[in-house]
XYZ file of C-alpha atoms in Angstrom:
757
model
C 0.068 -5.087 -56.027
C 3.572 -6.177 -55.242
C 2.767 -6.566 -51.880
C -0.133 -8.853 -52.653
C 2.319 -10.968 -54.907
C 4.581 -11.459 -52.020
C 1.818 -12.482 -49.770
C 0.227 -14.971 -52.040
C 3.898 -16.269 -52.678
C 4.661 -16.702 -48.930
C 0.981 -17.793 -48.246
C 1.184 -20.637 -51.018
C 4.645 -21.882 -49.994
C 3.562 -21.949 -46.273
C 0.409 -23.844 -47.236
C 2.230 -26.264 -49.448
C 4.867 -27.006 -46.926
C 2.385 -27.402 -43.906
C 0.283 -29.771 -46.081
C 3.414 -31.877 -47.047
C 4.351 -31.947 -43.347
C 0.693 -32.759 -42.360
C 0.670 -35.676 -44.552
C 3.870 -36.831 -43.466
C 2.675 -36.851 -40.192
C -0.335 -39.044 -41.237
C 1.626 -41.323 -43.303
C 2.700 -43.665 -40.389
C -0.883 -44.162 -39.049
C -2.203 -44.579 -42.645
C 0.108 -47.414 -43.285
C -0.441 -48.749 -39.769
C -4.290 -48.613 -40.723
C -4.223 -50.729 -44.329
C -1.889 -53.002 -42.789
C -4.417 -53.893 -39.762
C -7.347 -53.699 -42.323
C -5.768 -56.049 -44.699
C -4.998 -58.513 -41.678
C -8.442 -58.608 -40.519
C -9.872 -59.221 -43.704
C -7.603 -62.145 -44.441
C -8.449 -63.321 -41.060
C -12.102 -63.184 -41.404
C -12.255 -64.242 -44.969
C -10.104 -67.610 -44.136
C -12.075 -68.508 -40.934
C -15.606 -67.394 -42.052
C -15.837 -68.696 -45.253
C -15.662 -72.532 -46.501
C -13.186 -73.420 -49.480
C -16.216 -73.838 -51.849
C -17.541 -70.265 -50.897
C -14.095 -68.956 -51.643
C -14.153 -70.668 -54.895
C -17.340 -69.404 -55.669
C -16.477 -65.775 -54.530
C -13.425 -66.263 -56.873
C -15.424 -67.074 -59.792
C -17.730 -64.113 -59.315
C -14.665 -61.844 -59.294
C -13.282 -63.509 -62.651
C -16.974 -63.150 -64.185
C -16.632 -59.553 -63.248
C -13.522 -58.808 -64.814
C -14.314 -60.272 -67.935
C -17.700 -58.530 -68.243
C -15.865 -55.150 -67.592
C -13.357 -55.979 -70.289
C -16.606 -56.578 -72.603
C -15.520 -59.935 -74.071
C -17.760 -62.625 -75.402
C -20.569 -62.889 -72.754
C -21.750 -66.443 -74.400
C -18.269 -67.987 -73.241
C -19.128 -71.339 -71.643
C -17.626 -72.195 -68.043
C -17.760 -75.078 -65.727
C -18.793 -74.213 -62.344
C -18.158 -76.711 -59.547
C -21.019 -77.460 -57.228
C -20.739 -78.212 -53.583
C -21.838 -81.738 -54.024
C -18.589 -82.434 -56.182
C -20.500 -82.143 -59.597
C -20.172 -79.151 -62.158
C -22.305 -77.385 -64.450
C -21.734 -75.557 -67.478
C -22.945 -71.886 -68.150
C -22.452 -69.065 -69.546
C -19.929 -66.530 -67.967
C -22.532 -63.529 -68.032
C -24.837 -65.798 -65.751
C -22.297 -66.768 -62.946
C -22.803 -63.670 -60.943
C -26.586 -64.411 -60.850
C -26.285 -68.171 -59.993
C -27.833 -68.637 -56.411
C -24.981 -70.569 -54.780
C -22.503 -67.716 -56.249
C -24.954 -64.956 -54.729
C -24.839 -66.681 -51.220
C -20.958 -67.022 -51.311
C -20.670 -63.296 -52.020
C -22.999 -62.540 -49.303
C -20.825 -64.540 -46.842
C -18.019 -62.458 -48.189
C -19.179 -59.067 -47.775
C -20.248 -60.045 -44.230
C -16.836 -61.330 -43.255
C -15.221 -57.941 -44.922
C -17.500 -55.913 -42.931
C -16.771 -57.488 -39.678
C -13.097 -57.277 -40.612
C -13.540 -53.487 -41.095
C -15.510 -52.930 -37.628
C -12.651 -54.704 -35.830
C -10.007 -52.661 -37.713
C -11.898 -49.553 -36.478
C -12.369 -50.635 -33.152
C -8.599 -51.295 -32.939
C -7.275 -48.383 -34.896
C -9.410 -45.457 -33.698
C -8.167 -45.662 -30.016
C -4.628 -46.164 -31.344
C -4.402 -43.378 -33.581
C -6.232 -40.861 -30.941
C -3.331 -41.793 -28.502
C -1.174 -41.384 -31.375
C -2.543 -37.832 -31.866
C -2.432 -36.933 -28.309
C 1.097 -37.930 -27.949
C 2.082 -35.866 -30.893
C 0.154 -32.794 -29.823
C 1.626 -33.305 -26.309
C 5.183 -33.375 -27.515
C 4.319 -30.565 -30.098
C 2.977 -28.193 -27.508
C 5.947 -29.157 -24.940
C 8.580 -28.554 -27.528
C 7.069 -24.771 -27.886
C 6.111 -24.345 -23.942
C 8.047 -22.098 -21.564
C 9.729 -23.771 -19.010
C 10.253 -22.213 -15.713
C 13.913 -22.251 -14.490
C 13.816 -19.959 -11.246
C 12.056 -17.045 -9.780
C 8.591 -16.606 -8.748
C 5.587 -18.633 -9.568
C 2.131 -18.427 -9.794
C -0.350 -21.393 -8.251
C -4.081 -21.696 -8.010
C -5.865 -21.135 -4.728
C -6.269 -24.661 -3.969
C -2.666 -25.486 -4.559
C -1.489 -22.489 -2.268
C -3.893 -23.597 0.536
C -2.587 -26.934 0.255
C 1.054 -25.934 0.378
C 0.334 -23.741 3.647
C -1.793 -26.564 5.180
C 1.398 -28.893 5.035
C 3.515 -26.024 5.938
C 1.526 -25.019 9.254
C 0.971 -28.810 10.222
C 4.757 -29.399 10.296
C 5.456 -26.418 12.128
C 2.744 -27.064 14.806
C 4.074 -30.663 15.488
C 7.723 -29.184 15.878
C 6.522 -26.316 18.402
C 4.152 -28.320 20.146
C 6.258 -31.108 20.493
C 9.010 -28.691 22.172
C 6.488 -27.468 24.561
C 4.170 -30.550 25.612
C 6.175 -33.415 24.600
C 4.871 -36.053 22.493
C 1.236 -36.080 24.270
C 0.188 -32.822 22.591
C -1.732 -34.901 20.304
C -4.030 -36.239 22.699
C -5.402 -32.865 23.589
C -6.876 -32.551 19.889
C -6.941 -29.319 17.962
C -10.252 -28.083 19.659
C -8.295 -28.592 23.221
C -5.318 -26.778 22.073
C -7.676 -23.528 20.860
C -9.427 -23.760 24.141
C -6.083 -23.448 25.956
C -5.019 -20.481 23.866
C -2.454 -21.761 21.914
C -1.751 -20.304 18.326
C -3.727 -20.943 15.432
C -3.057 -18.753 12.248
C -5.203 -16.042 11.570
C -6.927 -15.544 7.596
C -6.865 -13.139 4.996
C -9.497 -13.029 2.349
C -10.434 -16.870 3.597
C -6.662 -18.161 3.139
C -4.969 -18.974 6.275
C -1.560 -17.307 6.922
C 1.513 -19.321 7.107
C 2.540 -20.101 10.751
C 3.229 -17.363 12.743
C 3.623 -14.871 9.690
C 0.941 -12.468 10.822
C 3.419 -10.272 12.389
C 5.340 -9.952 9.047
C 2.597 -7.603 8.276
C 0.318 -6.922 5.556
C -0.262 -4.309 3.088
C -3.629 -4.087 0.955
C -3.325 -2.198 -2.381
C -6.021 -1.193 -4.570
C -8.213 1.576 -5.705
C -11.692 2.711 -4.214
C -14.453 -0.020 -4.426
C -12.178 -2.880 -5.083
C -12.367 -4.680 -1.891
C -9.887 -3.621 0.907
C -12.667 -2.795 3.603
C -14.302 -6.565 2.565
C -11.003 -8.107 3.823
C -10.379 -5.951 6.724
C -14.001 -6.645 7.972
C -13.426 -10.358 7.852
C -9.801 -9.970 9.555
C -11.797 -8.019 12.479
C -14.408 -10.096 13.069
C -11.873 -13.085 13.193
C -9.798 -11.243 15.689
C -12.963 -10.498 17.776
C -14.069 -13.912 17.965
C -10.376 -15.244 18.945
C -10.331 -12.699 21.473
C -7.210 -10.506 19.954
C -7.224 -6.815 20.657
C -7.004 -4.250 17.786
C -6.276 -0.667 17.072
C -8.303 0.384 13.915
C -8.238 3.493 11.900
C -11.694 3.852 10.951
C -12.525 6.973 8.270
C -15.861 5.806 7.085
C -17.264 4.587 10.383
C -18.020 1.113 8.895
C -16.012 -0.696 11.168
C -17.472 1.297 14.286
C -21.117 0.572 12.821
C -20.564 -3.090 12.861
C -18.484 -4.049 15.693
C -18.359 -1.330 18.125
C -19.098 -2.751 21.816
C -19.593 -0.104 24.291
C -18.717 -2.530 27.110
C -14.932 -3.078 25.715
C -14.382 -0.658 23.039
C -13.126 2.870 23.043
C -13.692 5.633 20.100
C -11.341 8.218 19.686
C -12.686 10.915 17.747
C -12.463 14.374 19.294
C -16.006 15.277 17.482
C -17.715 11.982 18.499
C -19.994 12.135 21.747
C -18.450 8.644 22.882
C -14.827 9.941 22.893
C -13.298 9.866 26.430
C -11.247 12.489 28.168
C -7.984 12.114 26.393
C -4.693 14.280 27.282
C -1.180 13.906 25.915
C -0.182 13.855 29.494
C -2.156 10.790 29.904
C 0.434 8.936 27.749
C 3.875 10.869 27.953
C 5.766 11.437 31.148
C 9.558 11.647 29.674
C 10.996 13.958 27.295
C 11.495 11.099 24.713
C 7.700 10.539 25.057
C 6.894 14.247 24.185
C 9.533 14.096 21.451
C 7.639 11.085 19.796
C 4.317 12.977 20.137
C 5.801 15.929 18.763
C 6.896 14.244 15.712
C 3.214 13.061 15.232
C 1.599 16.236 16.077
C 4.016 18.350 13.734
C 4.670 16.080 10.782
C 7.530 16.174 8.590
C 5.555 14.955 5.385
C 7.842 14.068 2.358
C 11.040 14.415 4.238
C 12.166 17.778 2.721
C 15.302 19.480 3.560
C 14.333 22.725 4.892
C 12.821 21.331 8.247
C 13.797 24.155 10.743
C 10.238 25.595 11.394
C 9.148 22.087 12.085
C 11.967 21.364 14.208
C 11.449 24.613 15.931
C 7.989 23.906 16.621
C 8.469 20.486 17.909
C 10.959 21.753 20.524
C 8.817 24.432 21.616
C 6.070 21.983 22.199
C 8.216 19.502 23.983
C 9.675 21.791 26.461
C 6.152 23.683 26.899
C 4.963 20.137 28.097
C 7.737 19.552 30.306
C 7.550 22.978 31.996
C 3.697 22.482 32.612
C 4.453 18.971 34.454
C 6.815 20.644 36.272
C 4.421 23.395 37.477
C 1.966 20.759 38.198
C -0.562 21.577 35.501
C -0.336 18.929 32.838
C -3.574 19.230 31.412
C -5.081 20.312 27.828
C -6.431 23.535 29.175
C -3.068 24.436 30.538
C -1.479 23.655 26.992
C -3.765 25.796 25.467
C -3.607 28.703 27.435
C 0.048 28.837 28.080
C 1.506 27.925 24.590
C -1.326 27.838 21.775
C -3.232 31.064 22.765
C -0.984 32.841 25.139
C 1.095 35.957 24.146
C 4.583 35.409 22.970
C 5.887 37.205 26.273
C 4.129 34.687 28.279
C 5.285 31.717 26.131
C 8.830 32.941 26.186
C 8.516 33.170 30.127
C 7.112 29.462 30.287
C 10.180 28.396 28.360
C 12.864 30.437 30.311
C 15.830 28.476 31.194
C 15.023 25.650 28.594
C 16.647 24.853 25.331
C 13.532 26.579 23.622
C 14.050 29.673 25.233
C 16.047 31.484 22.367
C 13.267 30.307 19.845
C 10.479 32.556 21.630
C 12.802 35.426 22.287
C 11.104 38.673 21.959
C 14.108 40.064 20.226
C 13.557 37.505 17.474
C 9.909 37.793 17.419
C 9.142 37.232 13.762
C 10.979 33.767 14.074
C 9.070 33.057 17.264
C 5.645 34.061 15.809
C 6.418 31.662 12.685
C 7.707 28.831 14.939
C 4.383 29.053 17.063
C 2.368 29.532 13.631
C 3.692 26.136 12.463
C 2.696 24.688 15.926
C -0.713 26.091 16.309
C -1.673 25.064 12.885
C -0.683 21.319 13.817
C -1.628 21.405 17.403
C -4.859 22.997 16.683
C -6.917 19.529 17.136
C -5.703 19.603 21.063
C -8.423 22.391 21.832
C -11.184 20.041 20.535
C -10.702 17.353 23.019
C -13.327 16.616 25.555
C -13.158 18.559 29.150
C -15.199 15.927 30.943
C -15.930 12.493 30.885
C -13.955 9.421 32.041
C -10.260 9.657 31.467
C -8.302 7.164 28.887
C -4.745 6.363 28.554
C -3.569 4.697 25.369
C -0.591 3.392 27.032
C -2.408 1.805 29.511
C -4.723 0.002 27.264
C -1.881 -1.331 24.856
C -0.043 -2.863 28.212
C -3.077 -4.767 29.092
C -5.551 -2.934 31.029
C -8.700 -3.695 28.916
C -11.183 -6.492 28.008
C -10.289 -9.241 26.113
C -10.995 -8.577 22.404
C -11.175 -4.913 22.898
C -10.715 -2.458 19.966
C -9.319 1.023 19.818
C -11.418 2.687 17.121
C -9.627 5.908 15.837
C -11.836 7.514 13.838
C -12.948 10.859 11.828
C -15.166 11.726 9.022
C -13.834 13.075 5.652
C -15.236 16.374 6.403
C -12.970 16.443 9.621
C -9.905 15.145 8.513
C -8.159 18.518 7.599
C -8.439 19.511 11.574
C -8.280 15.988 13.077
C -5.712 14.222 10.995
C -2.807 15.251 13.346
C -4.540 14.070 16.329
C -5.482 10.826 14.786
C -1.563 10.139 13.689
C -0.606 11.138 17.443
C -2.984 8.454 18.666
C -1.731 5.732 16.264
C 1.716 6.740 16.887
C 1.272 6.498 20.627
C -0.140 3.052 20.259
C 2.651 1.617 18.510
C 5.340 3.294 20.343
C 3.832 1.972 23.538
C 3.651 -1.755 22.081
C 7.251 -1.395 20.982
C 8.218 -0.534 24.794
C 6.906 -3.718 26.288
C 8.656 -6.916 26.714
C 9.491 -9.248 23.516
C 7.168 -12.174 22.595
C 6.310 -14.478 19.762
C 2.704 -14.377 20.451
C 0.546 -11.760 18.688
C -0.798 -8.807 21.117
C -2.371 -6.119 19.127
C -3.462 -5.697 15.457
C -3.036 -2.486 13.789
C -5.369 -1.908 11.055
C -5.186 1.279 8.873
C -7.435 1.211 6.218
C -6.393 4.251 4.242
C -2.620 4.954 5.098
C -2.641 8.131 2.960
C -5.543 9.871 5.304
C -3.198 10.034 7.881
C -0.052 12.198 8.279
C 3.173 10.629 8.538
C 3.302 8.234 11.225
C 6.942 8.002 12.896
C 6.109 5.109 14.500
C 5.018 3.163 11.415
C 8.172 3.321 10.176
C 9.979 1.711 13.315
C 6.820 -0.528 13.880
C 7.341 -2.467 10.453
C 10.949 -3.207 11.199
C 10.364 -4.164 14.926
C 6.854 -4.681 16.181
C 6.680 -8.211 14.872
C 9.370 -8.578 18.126
C 6.732 -7.085 20.314
C 3.610 -8.741 19.149
C 2.216 -6.639 16.942
C 0.991 -7.134 13.553
C 0.268 -4.087 11.184
C -2.270 -4.036 8.256
C -2.353 -1.324 5.951
C -4.411 0.025 3.137
C -3.416 2.339 0.335
C -5.021 3.682 -2.878
C -2.137 4.304 -4.788
C 1.911 4.502 -4.627
C 2.089 8.037 -5.536
C -0.074 8.871 -2.086
C 2.333 7.159 -0.250
C 5.442 8.808 -1.728
C 3.553 12.224 -1.285
C 3.570 11.472 2.564
C 6.628 9.558 3.314
C 8.946 10.372 0.474
C 9.917 7.938 -2.412
C 12.730 6.273 -0.521
C 10.706 5.709 2.687
C 7.689 4.680 0.770
C 9.623 1.968 -0.810
C 11.274 1.004 2.479
C 7.591 0.842 4.112
C 6.092 -1.289 1.242
C 8.992 -3.869 1.431
C 8.731 -4.228 5.129
C 4.678 -5.335 4.790
C 5.736 -8.609 3.566
C 2.380 -10.066 2.723
C 0.708 -8.301 -0.120
C -3.334 -8.511 -0.916
C -3.307 -6.920 -4.483
C -6.794 -5.592 -6.157
C -7.411 -3.835 -8.998
C -5.246 -0.462 -9.543
C -6.264 2.667 -11.285
C -2.819 3.981 -12.488
C 0.204 2.212 -14.182
C 2.685 3.037 -11.557
C 0.914 1.554 -8.888
C 0.371 -1.405 -11.122
C 3.869 -1.772 -12.393
C 4.771 -1.605 -8.319
C 2.476 -4.368 -7.759
C 3.939 -6.255 -10.712
C 7.201 -5.923 -8.905
C 6.001 -7.109 -5.613
C 4.585 -10.407 -7.291
C 8.004 -11.083 -8.986
C 9.704 -12.042 -11.947
C 10.901 -15.333 -13.462
C 13.505 -16.545 -15.772
C 12.076 -18.876 -18.186
C 13.503 -20.852 -21.644
C 11.316 -20.108 -24.436
C 11.458 -21.750 -27.827
C 11.112 -19.640 -30.961
C 9.509 -21.145 -34.093
C 10.978 -20.177 -37.487
C 10.173 -20.837 -40.863
C 12.442 -21.255 -44.031
C 10.994 -21.994 -47.716
C 12.336 -21.754 -51.374
C 11.798 -22.665 -54.812
C 13.267 -26.413 -54.031
C 11.099 -28.323 -51.566
C 14.447 -29.299 -49.832
C 14.876 -25.752 -48.374
C 11.394 -26.080 -46.856
C 11.929 -26.234 -42.772
C 10.369 -25.187 -39.660
C 13.234 -24.711 -36.826
C 12.744 -24.200 -33.199
C 15.387 -22.075 -31.309
C 15.777 -21.963 -27.452
C 16.020 -18.677 -25.830
C 15.885 -17.782 -22.007
C 14.537 -14.327 -20.819
C 13.251 -12.532 -17.591
C 9.607 -11.448 -17.687
C 7.300 -10.349 -14.809
C 4.944 -13.077 -13.388
C 2.082 -10.731 -13.941
C 1.777 -7.690 -16.112
C 0.711 -4.411 -14.726
C -2.054 -4.256 -17.357
C -3.586 -7.554 -15.280
C -3.623 -5.593 -12.440
C -5.403 -2.495 -13.983
C -8.185 -4.674 -15.546
C -8.805 -6.871 -12.706
C -12.635 -6.922 -11.732
C -13.568 -5.721 -8.477
C -13.285 -8.341 -5.414
C -10.769 -9.987 -7.404
C -7.036 -9.976 -6.671
C -3.828 -11.678 -5.950
C -2.330 -13.150 -2.504
C 1.146 -13.253 -1.898
C 2.535 -14.411 0.999
C 6.346 -14.261 2.414
C 8.869 -17.428 2.667
C 8.674 -18.651 -0.474
C 4.925 -19.115 -0.980
C 3.563 -18.655 -4.684
C 1.527 -16.144 -5.568
C -2.163 -17.186 -6.109
C -5.565 -15.449 -7.373
C -8.296 -15.011 -4.836
C -11.998 -13.852 -4.941
C -13.744 -11.791 -1.904
C -17.284 -12.508 -1.117
C -18.912 -9.620 0.876
C -21.032 -10.584 3.569
C -23.787 -8.811 5.325
C -22.633 -7.657 8.768
C -25.182 -6.536 11.194
C -25.263 -2.759 12.206
C -24.373 -2.476 16.192
C -23.987 1.173 16.516
C -23.600 4.553 14.831
C -20.909 5.352 12.984
C -20.563 9.137 14.299
C -22.460 10.860 16.996
C -21.699 14.431 16.887
C -20.639 15.888 20.376
C -22.123 18.891 21.848
C -19.289 21.114 22.641
C -18.915 23.144 26.164
C -19.153 26.497 24.386
C -21.433 26.843 21.420
C -18.878 28.292 19.284
C -15.922 26.211 20.562
C -15.145 24.640 17.385
C -14.901 27.549 15.230
C -14.507 30.445 17.830
C -12.438 33.220 16.244
C -9.109 34.206 18.122
C -8.394 37.714 19.004
C -5.489 39.213 16.990
C -1.969 38.322 18.424
C -0.367 41.556 19.948
C 3.226 40.117 20.295
C 6.011 42.525 20.794
C 8.398 43.482 17.918
C 12.181 43.701 18.442
C 11.801 47.413 19.464
C 12.566 49.825 22.071
C 8.845 50.964 22.818
C 7.259 49.229 25.871
C 4.061 47.035 25.521
C 0.840 47.533 27.617
C 0.455 50.501 30.389
C 3.241 51.684 32.475
C 2.976 52.792 36.075
C 4.195 56.146 37.101
C 6.661 55.755 39.764
C 5.763 59.017 41.789
C 2.096 59.212 41.502
C 1.254 55.528 41.348
C -1.470 56.054 38.731
C -1.550 54.367 35.236
C -0.741 56.313 32.233
C -1.197 54.985 28.800
C 2.158 53.637 27.489
C 3.100 53.163 23.932
C 0.613 50.831 22.017
C 2.473 47.691 20.838
C 0.269 47.834 17.794
C 1.540 51.259 16.770
C 4.224 51.544 14.388
C 6.958 54.409 14.824
C 4.960 57.330 13.359
C 2.221 56.409 16.190
C -0.239 55.061 13.646
C -2.190 52.211 14.899
C -2.057 49.035 12.618
C -5.163 47.532 11.474
C -6.595 44.333 12.161
C -5.607 42.899 8.840
C -2.179 44.144 9.166
C -1.816 42.499 12.412
C -3.227 39.173 11.420
C -0.875 39.178 8.344
C 1.984 39.582 11.138
C 0.760 36.902 13.428
C 0.448 34.556 10.515
C 3.512 35.375 8.327
C 4.753 32.408 6.557
C 8.137 30.705 7.768
C 9.828 31.947 4.512
C 9.434 35.568 5.301
C 11.598 35.258 8.273
C 15.282 35.559 7.159
C 18.640 36.838 8.581
C 17.668 40.455 8.271
C 15.268 40.396 10.676
C 17.438 38.427 13.234
C 20.385 40.827 12.892
C 20.846 41.066 16.489
C 21.002 37.418 16.949
C 22.143 34.902 14.125
C 19.717 32.016 13.361
C 22.699 29.723 13.731
C 23.309 30.935 17.398
C 19.619 30.595 18.305
C 19.395 26.961 16.995
C 22.278 26.014 19.065
C 20.963 27.411 22.180
C 23.478 29.783 22.860
C 22.139 32.915 24.942
C 22.463 36.802 24.005
C 26.003 38.343 24.388
C 25.652 40.730 27.584
C 28.246 43.047 26.531
C 26.361 44.068 23.278
C 22.848 43.142 23.821
C 22.578 43.955 27.433
C 20.722 41.639 29.978
C 17.209 40.445 28.871
C 14.733 40.355 32.025
C 10.911 40.881 31.995
C 9.465 43.800 34.224
C 8.160 42.595 37.440
C 4.668 43.585 38.688
C 5.832 46.774 40.696
C 8.567 47.712 38.339
C 7.938 50.946 36.334
C 8.329 51.212 32.576
C 9.336 54.929 31.473
C 7.612 56.310 28.370
C 10.117 56.136 25.626
C 11.161 59.404 24.070
C 13.354 60.166 21.188
C 16.382 61.185 23.529
C 15.907 57.865 25.575
C 15.613 55.991 22.251
C 19.103 57.230 21.155
C 20.780 56.590 24.318
C 19.256 52.887 24.423
C 20.399 52.379 20.972
C 23.649 53.693 21.270
C 25.209 50.898 19.357
C 23.535 52.978 16.353
C 26.199 55.192 14.046
C 25.457 58.911 14.589
C 24.427 60.274 11.407
C 25.887 63.726 12.115
C 29.554 62.039 12.385
C 31.252 62.262 8.986
C 33.212 58.963 9.758
C 29.921 57.312 10.718
C 28.307 58.565 7.541
C 31.161 57.397 5.477
C 30.693 53.778 7.179
C 27.286 53.854 6.531
C 27.588 54.755 3.008
C 30.482 52.071 2.524
C 28.032 49.335 3.474
C 25.259 50.716 1.724
C 25.163 48.099 -1.331
C 25.182 45.104 0.994
C 22.415 46.589 3.081
C 20.171 47.619 0.054
C 20.628 43.976 -1.287
C 19.522 42.505 1.978
C 16.411 45.083 1.637
C 15.701 43.921 -1.744
C 15.631 40.409 -0.752
C 13.070 41.277 2.141
C 11.093 43.816 -0.095
C 11.343 46.531 2.501
C 12.227 49.785 2.493
C 15.259 51.164 4.279
C 14.720 52.536 7.695
C 16.091 55.870 9.238
C 19.343 55.685 11.145
C 17.992 56.290 14.387
C 15.159 53.746 13.877
C 15.278 50.145 15.253
C 17.025 47.533 13.319
C 14.739 45.040 11.713
C 11.645 47.052 11.979
C 9.495 48.188 9.026
C 6.449 49.691 8.322
C 3.547 47.260 8.074
């Protein structure tokens, strides 16, 4: 009840206050209207009636007042006539006297005319007064932009860009062709190959800002592909080349031309024969390829296995080139599917030799497991067909308007993603190795950036590709996916380097807030309205207080609630943001989006690999040993057998061959620390002895317990009390190591670092 009374009091005071204020606002117009009406009436009466008519109208008014006061109705009055004569009649009959009736009709006609003229004059004046008062009232509370970003309508943005492009074209053409450039006309300049800005969502780029790169942001089904289709169509018509990542096959379906386009998809029948050796010839180029094949997603700190796998890949490729076998088959046979001993022989004398040493077999196996998991897609490449080089294509050995479609279906991305990343990375790196130019050479269009692994060249390309004629257009669904692939800091860097933004509907608040920051903030001067009221009307007032504040130009919720195919475009160089609406077009279907390739072998794609038989750091020999006296072969200790002679199961072998990298610690590398291996130092001959592989005709004697003890003389003799004491004194440290490894401590006469599987 108390709350209702307070509300009633507040409401009644405010209603009364607003009523008085409204009446005060109408006071001046009403006074002016009254003065105008009286003036018009006086003018019409004096100019429209004769003196006698005015006299008769006055007598009528006198008789009406006399009758209203109910005086004697028979009182005689003398009424002057028009000819100068007069007549006497009762005052009650004056109103019905015909000359008086005619005079009153003339009076009312004059008054109506005066009222009509007053309305015709006053009404427009009052409307003008109301508009001026309303305009100033609105302006008094309107937020005033002081500085920061601005939002414009699409026609305003297009007009501003048109003026800017015209002035820039005059400046550039005058510098190249002189004042006579206007005689050629725009069509002549286009035919001569002079620059004309491209468009995005129907809006022309500001002069030469395509190479400032663009980022299309929006969740699925909002229109990113619609915008890219329009850009590809324009690039094709202008004869510009493009490298396009097509995850859905939509771009291939609508634009693929077999005479000048290339499809890079290891599972597509139209994919040419490509090899990493076609585009890499120096160690620096192989390093760039290794960064793409073995990604460092997320920018984590523990990257030992990634760096090791890259080093093994680079050095293997260099060795194959020296051997004269730079082919995919040689890379698969000598590195991916070869035994560890063969890999070590291949890398002998290189910086990666210690990473594949048999003495550190577990570490070597883990490094190669990381490499194989990422480089497996190289084995899917076609072995027949025309050879293709991305480097040659980017450098100009292609048809005008040619396109490279880097494609894969969603179901194939798990096995093809590294290869697609390598191709896109190679194209960008090749462009940045060419001469500088201000003309646009190649478009790079990536519909879904999050579908690819980390692109090392993208980080550099967004910074420097503009100097070499590269324009990059990327599309992302959510900022979280970009952070997952590139890490938070690099994701912010990439988004800031793509300066043109097309922002469509977003699905999460983080991305919407991110987009709101892209559009920008502004500082405004706002007016706050306050009310004061009291018992005395003198205290009633309305106050306006100015206040400055910084606010986002567009709220995150505005992006989250955008309808599909609607968004905002933001160009760099101070151009305002503007709303845009995309209009889908019907594109003709020119080709199949995907045609499955028939593999050379029926089970090539999913052929199982034999269990790895790589040697452990043990004294037991591998394979079969030849008898030096008889020349006959006799079975040696099987490499799959453990110390008790029990053959390991296939499951155990598989578990060892694909051991996770975290299981390899310094305990297994007790003979040679990891730091020593990473630095590329060789083993100490004084302690480890020389490492050499058995020749073809050399003999490998069967191991015996005595030979084992002689070969491992560095182990303490358990029968020696001193050695036993030293062994016991070191027990806590070794036990701690064993607990960390989850292994059982070996007997003293067994190999260090070798445990039962």
